[in-house]
Amino acid sequence: MHKIILAALMTAAIPAVANAGASHPRSLLAMSPAAFAQATTLNDDRLESHATLSTEKAHREGWKLLKPYGHDNHLRAIVDKRTGATTYEVRQSLRYWGLQRDYTDAHYVGPDGLQKVALSEARHGADVCPTTENNLECPLSKTIAFQVDEATMRQIAASDGQSWDFKLKDQTGHDIRTGIVPAEAAGLLQAVDGYRSRITAS
C-alpha cells in the first residue's frame, strides 16, 4: 500500500517539475518595467545606420569566484534609424566546467506556439584550455544569442508575472533552460518605443 501511495505521489509530482519555470534572483523580480527602461543603454553613433538598445547593465547576476557554473542573460534591440524597423535578441552568457559544448538552437513559445530557431551567435570565450586538442575538462565560457520577433517580445511583456522560459539545445546533451522576466521585456519596449518616436519626429 505504501508503495502504491509513493508511486502516485511521484507521478503527480513529475508534471510540476517538468513545467517549473526558471528561477530568478529576488532583486531581479523586484524591478519594474520603468526601472528596466531607465537602465537600458543606448548606443547611437551618428555614423551608423542602426542604434542599439540593451538591458545588459540593468541587472547583472555575475559569476561567483568558486562556482564553476553560472549564466546571465539580457535583451538587445537593434533599430534601423531610417525606417524604425527593429530586431530583438536574447543574449546569454554562460560559464561551465567540462568539455566545449555545441549549442545550435533555441526553443521557446511565441504567439504561434512552440518555436525552434537557429542561434544567431554561439561564440566560445577566450578560455585558456585546450579542450578540443587534448580532451581536457576545465572552466569554459560562451556567448549565445538568438532573435525573436516584436510580437513575441510584446507577448513576454504582457505576461502576468510569469517567467518567459527558453531552452538552449546542446548537441552533447547539456541543454540549458532559463528565462526572461516580463518587466525586462516591457522596459526594453518602452525604451525602444521612446527612441523610435524621437527619430520619427526629427
XYZ file of N, CA and C in Angstrom:
606
model
N 0.823 -1.206 0.000
C 0.000 0.000 0.000
C 0.859 1.258 0.000
N 1.923 1.218 0.818
C 2.826 2.365 0.874
C 3.479 2.605 -0.480
N 3.812 1.501 -1.174
C 4.455 1.632 -2.498
C 3.501 2.282 -3.493
N 2.212 1.925 -3.416
C 1.219 2.490 -4.337
C 1.076 3.991 -4.098
N 1.000 4.370 -2.805
C 0.871 5.793 -2.471
C 2.095 6.569 -2.928
N 3.288 6.005 -2.687
C 4.526 6.661 -3.101
C 4.582 6.836 -4.605
N 4.198 5.794 -5.352
C 4.205 5.868 -6.816
C 3.241 6.937 -7.299
N 2.074 7.028 -6.651
C 1.084 8.037 -7.050
C 1.605 9.442 -6.799
N 2.272 9.618 -5.648
C 2.822 10.931 -5.325
C 3.916 11.321 -6.307
N 4.774 10.366 -6.675
C 5.853 10.646 -7.626
C 5.287 10.994 -8.991
N 4.242 10.264 -9.421
C 3.624 10.526 -10.723
C 2.994 11.912 -10.739
N 2.362 12.270 -9.640
C 1.723 13.587 -9.568
C 2.743 14.707 -9.570
N 3.930 14.431 -9.027
C 4.956 15.475 -8.921
C 5.690 15.705 -10.223
N 5.728 14.727 -11.108
C 6.515 14.842 -12.335
C 6.082 16.009 -13.204
N 4.789 16.211 -13.518
C 4.401 17.351 -14.347
C 4.789 18.684 -13.738
N 4.682 18.791 -12.390
C 5.019 20.056 -11.740
C 6.492 20.380 -11.939
N 7.354 19.381 -11.821
C 8.787 19.597 -12.021
C 9.070 19.910 -13.470
N 8.451 19.175 -14.369
C 8.719 19.350 -15.798
C 8.298 20.726 -16.277
N 7.224 21.284 -15.684
C 6.697 22.565 -16.136
C 7.158 23.740 -15.274
N 8.061 23.464 -14.302
C 8.513 24.538 -13.429
C 9.248 25.596 -14.232
N 8.941 26.866 -13.941
C 9.589 27.956 -14.659
C 10.981 28.211 -14.124
N 11.731 29.021 -14.865
C 13.074 29.376 -14.448
C 13.011 30.208 -13.177
N 13.980 30.004 -12.287
C 14.034 30.798 -11.066
C 14.896 32.035 -11.301
N 14.572 33.131 -10.605
C 15.293 34.390 -10.771
C 15.605 34.983 -9.407
N 16.682 35.758 -9.293
C 17.003 36.415 -8.017
C 15.892 37.387 -7.610
N 15.715 37.577 -6.312
C 14.682 38.479 -5.817
C 14.913 39.905 -6.307
N 16.187 40.294 -6.396
C 16.494 41.654 -6.843
C 16.022 41.892 -8.273
N 16.073 40.839 -9.102
C 15.591 40.949 -10.478
C 14.066 40.997 -10.515
N 13.423 40.141 -9.731
C 11.957 40.088 -9.698
C 11.361 41.381 -9.153
N 12.124 42.108 -8.345
C 11.620 43.347 -7.740
C 11.656 44.525 -8.702
N 12.348 44.392 -9.830
C 12.478 45.510 -10.754
C 11.209 45.715 -11.576
N 10.837 46.967 -11.789
C 9.661 47.326 -12.569
C 10.049 47.583 -14.022
N 9.073 47.594 -14.950
C 9.381 47.972 -16.334
C 10.051 49.342 -16.427
N 9.592 50.298 -15.596
C 10.188 51.635 -15.621
C 11.655 51.600 -15.218
N 11.985 50.751 -14.228
C 13.383 50.629 -13.796
C 14.242 50.048 -14.913
N 13.713 49.047 -15.615
C 14.452 48.479 -16.742
C 14.612 49.492 -17.869
N 13.547 50.246 -18.146
C 13.612 51.249 -19.211
C 14.664 52.307 -18.894
N 14.712 52.728 -17.641
C 15.671 53.755 -17.243
C 17.101 53.233 -17.327
N 17.287 51.930 -17.044
C 18.631 51.348 -17.049
C 19.066 50.852 -18.431
N 18.162 50.876 -19.395
C 18.513 50.432 -20.749
C 19.501 51.413 -21.377
N 20.590 50.882 -21.905
C 21.606 51.739 -22.514
C 21.336 51.894 -24.005
N 21.737 53.037 -24.542
C 21.553 53.340 -25.953
C 22.901 53.643 -26.586
N 23.214 52.932 -27.655
C 24.410 53.204 -28.454
C 23.943 53.730 -29.805
N 24.068 55.044 -29.985
C 23.528 55.697 -31.178
C 24.634 56.536 -31.838
N 25.433 55.885 -32.645
C 26.521 56.538 -33.367
C 25.942 57.211 -34.615
N 26.169 58.502 -34.773
C 25.591 59.213 -35.924
C 26.177 58.759 -37.249
N 27.277 58.005 -37.203
C 27.873 57.489 -38.441
C 27.429 56.062 -38.735
N 26.461 55.581 -37.978
C 25.903 54.239 -38.201
C 24.421 54.358 -38.535
N 23.923 53.420 -39.320
C 22.509 53.446 -39.721
C 21.602 52.771 -38.719
N 22.191 52.094 -37.717
C 21.403 51.399 -36.709
C 21.804 51.865 -35.306
N 20.846 51.901 -34.408
C 21.102 52.177 -32.993
C 20.816 50.907 -32.202
N 21.559 50.722 -31.101
C 21.407 49.520 -30.289
C 20.999 49.883 -28.872
N 19.933 49.256 -28.398
C 19.476 49.425 -27.018
C 19.640 48.096 -26.301
N 20.127 48.132 -25.052
C 20.439 46.902 -24.342
C 20.075 47.006 -22.867
N 19.575 45.901 -22.305
C 19.278 45.823 -20.871
C 20.425 45.180 -20.093
N 21.579 45.034 -20.716
C 22.690 44.293 -20.091
C 23.064 44.854 -18.723
N 23.069 46.180 -18.581
C 23.504 46.785 -17.324
C 22.361 46.999 -16.336
N 21.157 46.612 -16.718
C 20.011 46.813 -15.820
C 20.091 45.894 -14.610
N 20.566 44.663 -14.817
C 20.708 43.705 -13.721
C 21.750 42.669 -14.112
N 22.760 42.513 -13.289
C 23.803 41.532 -13.570
C 23.889 40.535 -12.426
N 23.765 39.253 -12.753
C 23.912 38.232 -11.721
C 25.382 37.990 -11.403
N 26.232 38.116 -12.425
C 27.668 37.961 -12.199
C 28.070 36.517 -11.949
N 29.382 36.303 -11.841
C 29.932 34.977 -11.581
C 30.476 34.919 -10.158
N 30.172 33.850 -9.459
C 30.759 33.641 -8.137
C 32.130 33.000 -8.316
N 33.103 33.501 -7.559
C 34.504 33.117 -7.767
C 34.725 31.612 -7.721
N 34.127 30.924 -6.765
C 34.386 29.496 -6.585
C 33.288 28.615 -7.184
N 32.387 29.218 -7.921
C 31.291 28.448 -8.525
C 31.568 28.252 -10.013
N 31.779 26.996 -10.455
C 32.157 26.772 -11.858
C 31.015 26.932 -12.847
N 29.775 26.985 -12.355
C 28.634 27.092 -13.255
C 27.897 28.415 -13.019
N 27.371 28.975 -14.081
C 26.594 30.198 -13.944
C 26.136 30.690 -15.300
N 25.093 31.490 -15.303
C 24.642 32.081 -16.555
C 23.887 33.361 -16.269
N 23.872 34.241 -17.226
C 23.202 35.524 -17.115
C 22.715 35.898 -18.507
N 21.571 36.568 -18.590
C 21.075 36.943 -19.908
C 20.531 38.361 -19.900
N 20.340 38.890 -21.078
C 19.743 40.216 -21.221
C 19.131 40.320 -22.619
N 18.461 41.433 -22.872
C 17.810 41.656 -24.152
C 18.505 42.791 -24.910
N 18.439 42.694 -26.234
C 19.016 43.749 -27.065
C 18.074 44.037 -28.234
N 17.960 45.311 -28.590
C 17.159 45.728 -29.736
C 18.045 46.534 -30.676
N 17.964 46.234 -31.965
C 18.722 46.954 -32.985
C 17.716 47.658 -33.889
N 17.754 48.989 -33.880
C 16.747 49.801 -34.564
C 17.340 50.447 -35.810
N 16.683 50.253 -36.949
C 17.052 50.948 -38.184
C 16.616 52.405 -38.050
N 17.567 53.315 -38.084
C 17.253 54.724 -37.824
C 16.480 55.382 -38.968
N 16.447 54.764 -40.131
C 15.698 55.331 -41.252
C 14.253 54.858 -41.257
N 14.025 53.608 -40.918
C 12.683 53.035 -41.013
C 12.037 52.740 -39.654
N 12.840 52.632 -38.603
C 12.317 52.243 -37.295
C 12.166 50.742 -37.124
N 12.440 49.962 -38.183
C 12.356 48.500 -38.074
C 13.333 48.018 -37.009
N 12.876 47.084 -36.173
C 13.663 46.680 -35.012
C 13.844 45.163 -34.956
N 15.066 44.748 -34.696
C 15.388 43.342 -34.480
C 15.670 43.139 -32.999
N 15.057 42.115 -32.416
C 15.240 41.834 -30.988
C 16.063 40.559 -30.804
N 16.929 40.586 -29.801
C 17.778 39.437 -29.493
C 17.716 39.108 -28.008
N 17.755 37.821 -27.706
C 18.021 37.339 -26.355
C 19.485 36.934 -26.340
N 20.254 37.478 -25.407
C 21.679 37.193 -25.335
C 22.003 36.520 -24.003
N 22.738 35.425 -24.087
C 23.021 34.592 -22.915
C 24.527 34.442 -22.729
N 24.994 34.743 -21.518
C 26.382 34.461 -21.149
C 26.380 33.201 -20.293
N 27.328 32.336 -20.538
C 27.341 31.019 -19.894
C 28.747 30.675 -19.417
N 28.828 30.139 -18.211
C 30.091 29.591 -17.710
C 29.824 28.178 -17.207
N 30.715 27.260 -17.514
C 30.513 25.867 -17.116
C 31.857 25.153 -17.021
N 31.821 23.955 -16.487
C 33.024 23.137 -16.328
C 32.885 21.896 -17.204
N 33.924 21.552 -17.942
C 33.888 20.327 -18.741
C 34.535 20.504 -20.087
N 33.932 19.869 -21.098
C 34.404 19.977 -22.470
C 33.574 21.023 -23.199
N 34.068 21.505 -24.311
C 33.346 22.511 -25.067
C 31.987 21.979 -25.521
N 30.970 22.783 -25.331
C 29.621 22.418 -25.739
C 29.284 23.032 -27.095
N 28.300 22.433 -27.746
C 27.926 22.866 -29.090
C 26.446 23.215 -29.127
N 26.132 24.453 -28.747
C 24.748 24.915 -28.776
C 24.398 25.377 -30.187
N 23.250 24.929 -30.673
C 22.879 25.217 -32.061
C 21.503 25.865 -32.209
N 20.575 25.585 -31.281
C 19.193 26.047 -31.437
C 18.632 26.545 -30.114
N 17.570 27.339 -30.229
C 16.805 27.768 -29.059
C 15.353 27.371 -29.265
N 14.718 26.903 -28.207
C 13.303 26.563 -28.227
C 12.562 27.525 -27.303
N 11.452 28.067 -27.771
C 10.628 28.931 -26.936
C 9.205 28.922 -27.472
N 8.278 29.430 -26.656
C 6.884 29.524 -27.069
C 6.571 30.983 -27.384
N 6.086 31.239 -28.606
C 5.684 32.573 -29.041
C 4.205 32.604 -29.348
N 3.730 33.668 -29.980
C 2.305 33.768 -30.322
C 1.810 32.623 -31.207
N 2.712 32.036 -31.996
C 2.328 30.933 -32.885
C 2.694 29.569 -32.322
N 2.923 29.493 -31.010
C 3.235 28.216 -30.388
C 4.732 27.976 -30.260
N 5.102 26.711 -30.116
C 6.496 26.339 -29.910
C 7.333 26.675 -31.138
N 8.442 27.365 -30.903
C 9.344 27.752 -31.978
C 10.725 27.147 -31.757
N 11.367 26.773 -32.852
C 12.759 26.315 -32.832
C 13.527 27.211 -33.801
N 14.500 27.955 -33.265
C 15.240 28.897 -34.102
C 16.730 28.630 -33.982
N 17.435 28.848 -35.080
C 18.888 28.716 -35.065
C 19.490 29.881 -34.295
N 20.596 29.645 -33.614
C 21.272 30.703 -32.880
C 21.892 31.689 -33.861
N 21.801 32.969 -33.542
C 22.457 33.987 -34.368
C 23.906 34.177 -33.947
N 24.256 33.677 -32.771
C 25.636 33.735 -32.295
C 25.876 32.609 -31.318
N 27.026 31.959 -31.405
C 27.441 30.919 -30.465
C 28.957 30.968 -30.409
N 29.472 31.835 -29.553
C 30.903 32.148 -29.548
C 31.554 31.669 -28.253
N 32.654 30.905 -28.406
C 33.419 30.475 -27.242
C 34.165 31.663 -26.650
N 34.327 31.649 -25.338
C 35.093 32.692 -24.683
C 36.584 32.495 -24.898
N 37.346 33.480 -24.479
C 38.813 33.402 -24.618
C 39.372 32.614 -23.442
N 39.027 31.335 -23.393
C 39.431 30.479 -22.279
C 40.768 29.812 -22.566
N 41.616 29.773 -21.551
C 42.924 29.128 -21.705
C 42.769 27.658 -21.335
N 42.280 26.883 -22.297
C 42.056 25.463 -22.039
C 41.972 24.733 -23.377
N 42.918 23.841 -23.665
C 42.921 23.141 -24.967
C 41.976 21.961 -25.000
N 40.681 22.197 -24.779
C 39.736 21.079 -24.692
C 39.585 20.347 -26.016
N 39.674 21.089 -27.120
C 39.482 20.454 -28.423
C 40.624 19.505 -28.750
N 41.858 19.943 -28.463
C 43.015 19.137 -28.837
C 43.271 17.975 -27.874
N 43.147 18.236 -26.559
C 43.554 17.220 -25.580
C 42.397 16.596 -24.809
N 41.180 16.997 -25.128
C 40.009 16.412 -24.486
C 40.029 16.592 -22.966
N 40.520 17.744 -22.520
C 40.600 18.021 -21.090
C 39.340 18.759 -20.627
N 38.997 18.573 -19.357
C 37.895 19.310 -18.772
C 38.432 20.501 -17.998
N 37.808 21.666 -18.174
C 38.248 22.865 -17.494
C 37.136 23.904 -17.526
N 37.290 25.041 -16.808
C 36.252 26.067 -16.833
C 36.188 26.760 -18.187
N 34.982 26.870 -18.733
C 34.792 27.444 -20.060
C 33.657 28.460 -20.031
N 33.635 29.318 -21.023
C 32.570 30.318 -21.127
C 32.092 30.402 -22.566
N 30.904 30.946 -22.741
C 30.310 31.009 -24.067
C 29.298 32.155 -24.112
N 29.190 32.788 -25.267
C 28.177 33.809 -25.507
C 27.228 33.299 -26.576
N 25.936 33.323 -26.285
C 24.921 32.766 -27.169
C 23.847 33.827 -27.411
N 23.309 33.877 -28.619
C 22.230 34.816 -28.925
C 21.273 34.196 -29.928
N 20.000 34.597 -29.829
C 19.019 34.220 -30.848
C 18.001 35.342 -30.965
N 17.349 35.419 -32.111
C 16.415 36.503 -32.387
C 14.977 36.093 -32.094
N 14.184 37.073 -31.645
C 12.737 36.896 -31.511
C 12.069 38.085 -32.191
N 10.854 37.888 -32.688
C 10.174 38.997 -33.355
C 9.474 39.893 -32.337
N 8.977 41.026 -32.814
C 8.383 42.005 -31.899
C 7.102 41.479 -31.271
N 6.341 40.663 -31.996
C 5.117 40.105 -31.428
C 5.430 39.239 -30.212
N 6.507 38.462 -30.308
C 6.921 37.633 -29.172
C 7.375 38.500 -28.013
N 8.146 39.557 -28.313
C 8.618 40.446 -27.253
C 7.447 41.095 -26.525
N 6.434 41.501 -27.264
C 5.266 42.130 -26.627
C 4.441 41.102 -25.860
N 4.442 39.864 -26.310
C 3.763 38.801 -25.562
C 4.467 38.567 -24.226
N 5.799 38.573 -24.240
C 6.562 38.403 -22.997
C 6.231 39.527 -22.033
N 6.239 40.764 -22.546
C 5.991 41.935 -21.707
C 4.603 41.898 -21.079
N 3.643 41.298 -21.788
C 2.257 41.264 -21.304
C 1.978 40.087 -20.384
N 2.966 39.213 -20.176
C 2.766 38.045 -19.312
C 2.470 38.492 -17.888
N 1.651 37.734 -17.208
C 1.212 38.096 -15.862
C 2.233 37.646 -14.820
N 3.407 38.275 -14.848
C 4.425 37.982 -13.845
C 5.145 36.661 -14.030
N 4.819 35.908 -15.077
C 5.432 34.600 -15.279
C 6.719 34.733 -16.084
N 7.719 33.978 -15.691
C 8.967 33.974 -16.447
C 8.712 33.422 -17.843
N 9.270 34.085 -18.853
C 9.209 33.570 -20.229
C 10.430 32.680 -20.417
N 10.206 31.374 -20.450
C 11.310 30.430 -20.480
C 11.732 30.069 -21.900
N 12.988 29.772 -22.041
C 13.501 29.243 -23.298
C 14.550 28.185 -22.992
N 14.814 27.349 -23.972
C 15.780 26.267 -23.810
C 16.838 26.369 -24.899
N 18.091 26.277 -24.495
C 19.214 26.256 -25.426
C 19.643 24.811 -25.608
N 19.614 24.349 -26.857
C 19.861 22.940 -27.154
C 21.325 22.709 -27.503
N 21.923 21.766 -26.777
C 23.338 21.428 -26.962
C 23.466 20.039 -27.581
N 24.327 19.903 -28.569
C 24.500 18.628 -29.264
C 25.070 17.535 -28.369
N 25.713 17.926 -27.249
C 26.271 16.919 -26.340
C 25.315 16.597 -25.193
N 24.110 17.168 -25.218
C 23.100 16.835 -24.219
C 23.026 17.759 -23.026
N 23.821 18.821 -22.993
C 23.816 19.748 -21.867
C 22.878 20.929 -22.148
N 21.591 20.646 -22.332
C 20.625 21.712 -22.585
C 20.523 22.637 -21.374
N 20.210 23.893 -21.646
C 20.020 24.875 -20.573
C 18.625 25.460 -20.690
N 17.896 25.476 -19.577
C 16.586 26.114 -19.536
C 16.668 27.309 -18.596
N 16.353 28.458 -19.107
C 16.365 29.678 -18.306
C 15.275 30.597 -18.824
N 15.262 31.866 -18.418
C 14.148 32.703 -18.835
C 14.395 34.190 -18.678
N 13.408 34.957 -19.121
C 13.402 36.414 -19.055
C 12.164 36.845 -18.264
N 12.322 37.816 -17.370
C 11.153 38.302 -16.628
C 10.388 39.306 -17.499
N 9.048 39.337 -17.401
C 8.254 40.233 -18.244
C 8.640 41.706 -18.113
N 9.020 42.124 -16.908
C 9.369 43.535 -16.699
C 10.555 43.950 -17.554
N 11.480 43.034 -17.796
C 12.649 43.372 -18.619
C 12.234 43.617 -20.066
N 11.367 42.748 -20.594
C 10.878 42.932 -21.959
C 10.057 44.210 -22.061
N 9.220 44.465 -21.065
C 8.392 45.669 -21.083
C 9.250 46.927 -21.017
N 10.306 46.897 -20.195
C 11.189 48.046 -20.087
C 11.943 48.319 -21.368
N 12.427 47.272 -22.015
C 13.119 47.450 -23.293
C 12.174 48.025 -24.334
N 10.946 47.514 -24.379
C 9.972 48.023 -25.348
C 9.648 49.496 -25.093
N 9.560 49.889 -23.828
C 9.341 51.302 -23.518
C 10.480 52.157 -24.071
N 11.713 51.679 -23.867
C 12.882 52.424 -24.351
C 12.901 52.472 -25.872
N 12.577 51.360 -26.526
C 12.559 51.313 -27.991
C 11.454 52.212 -28.542
N 10.264 52.129 -27.957
C 9.154 52.972 -28.426
C 9.494 54.448 -28.281
N 10.139 54.800 -27.165
C 10.536 56.182 -26.955
C 11.573 56.632 -27.962
N 12.545 55.764 -28.247
C 13.577 56.104 -29.223
C 12.983 56.247 -30.616
N 12.106 55.312 -31.006
C 11.510 55.364 -32.337
C 10.638 56.608 -32.511
N 9.954 57.011 -31.454
C 9.140 58.222 -31.570
C 10.021 59.454 -31.753
N 11.207 59.453 -31.146
C 12.123 60.585 -31.296
C 12.693 60.679 -32.705
N 13.078 59.523 -33.273
C 13.669 59.594 -34.625
C 12.597 59.850 -35.681
N 11.362 59.460 -35.397
C 10.261 59.746 -36.339
C 9.947 61.243 -36.349
N 10.023 61.854 -35.165
C 9.698 63.267 -35.049
C 10.797 64.176 -35.597
N 12.035 63.659 -35.673
C 13.168 64.503 -36.093
C 13.230 64.623 -37.611
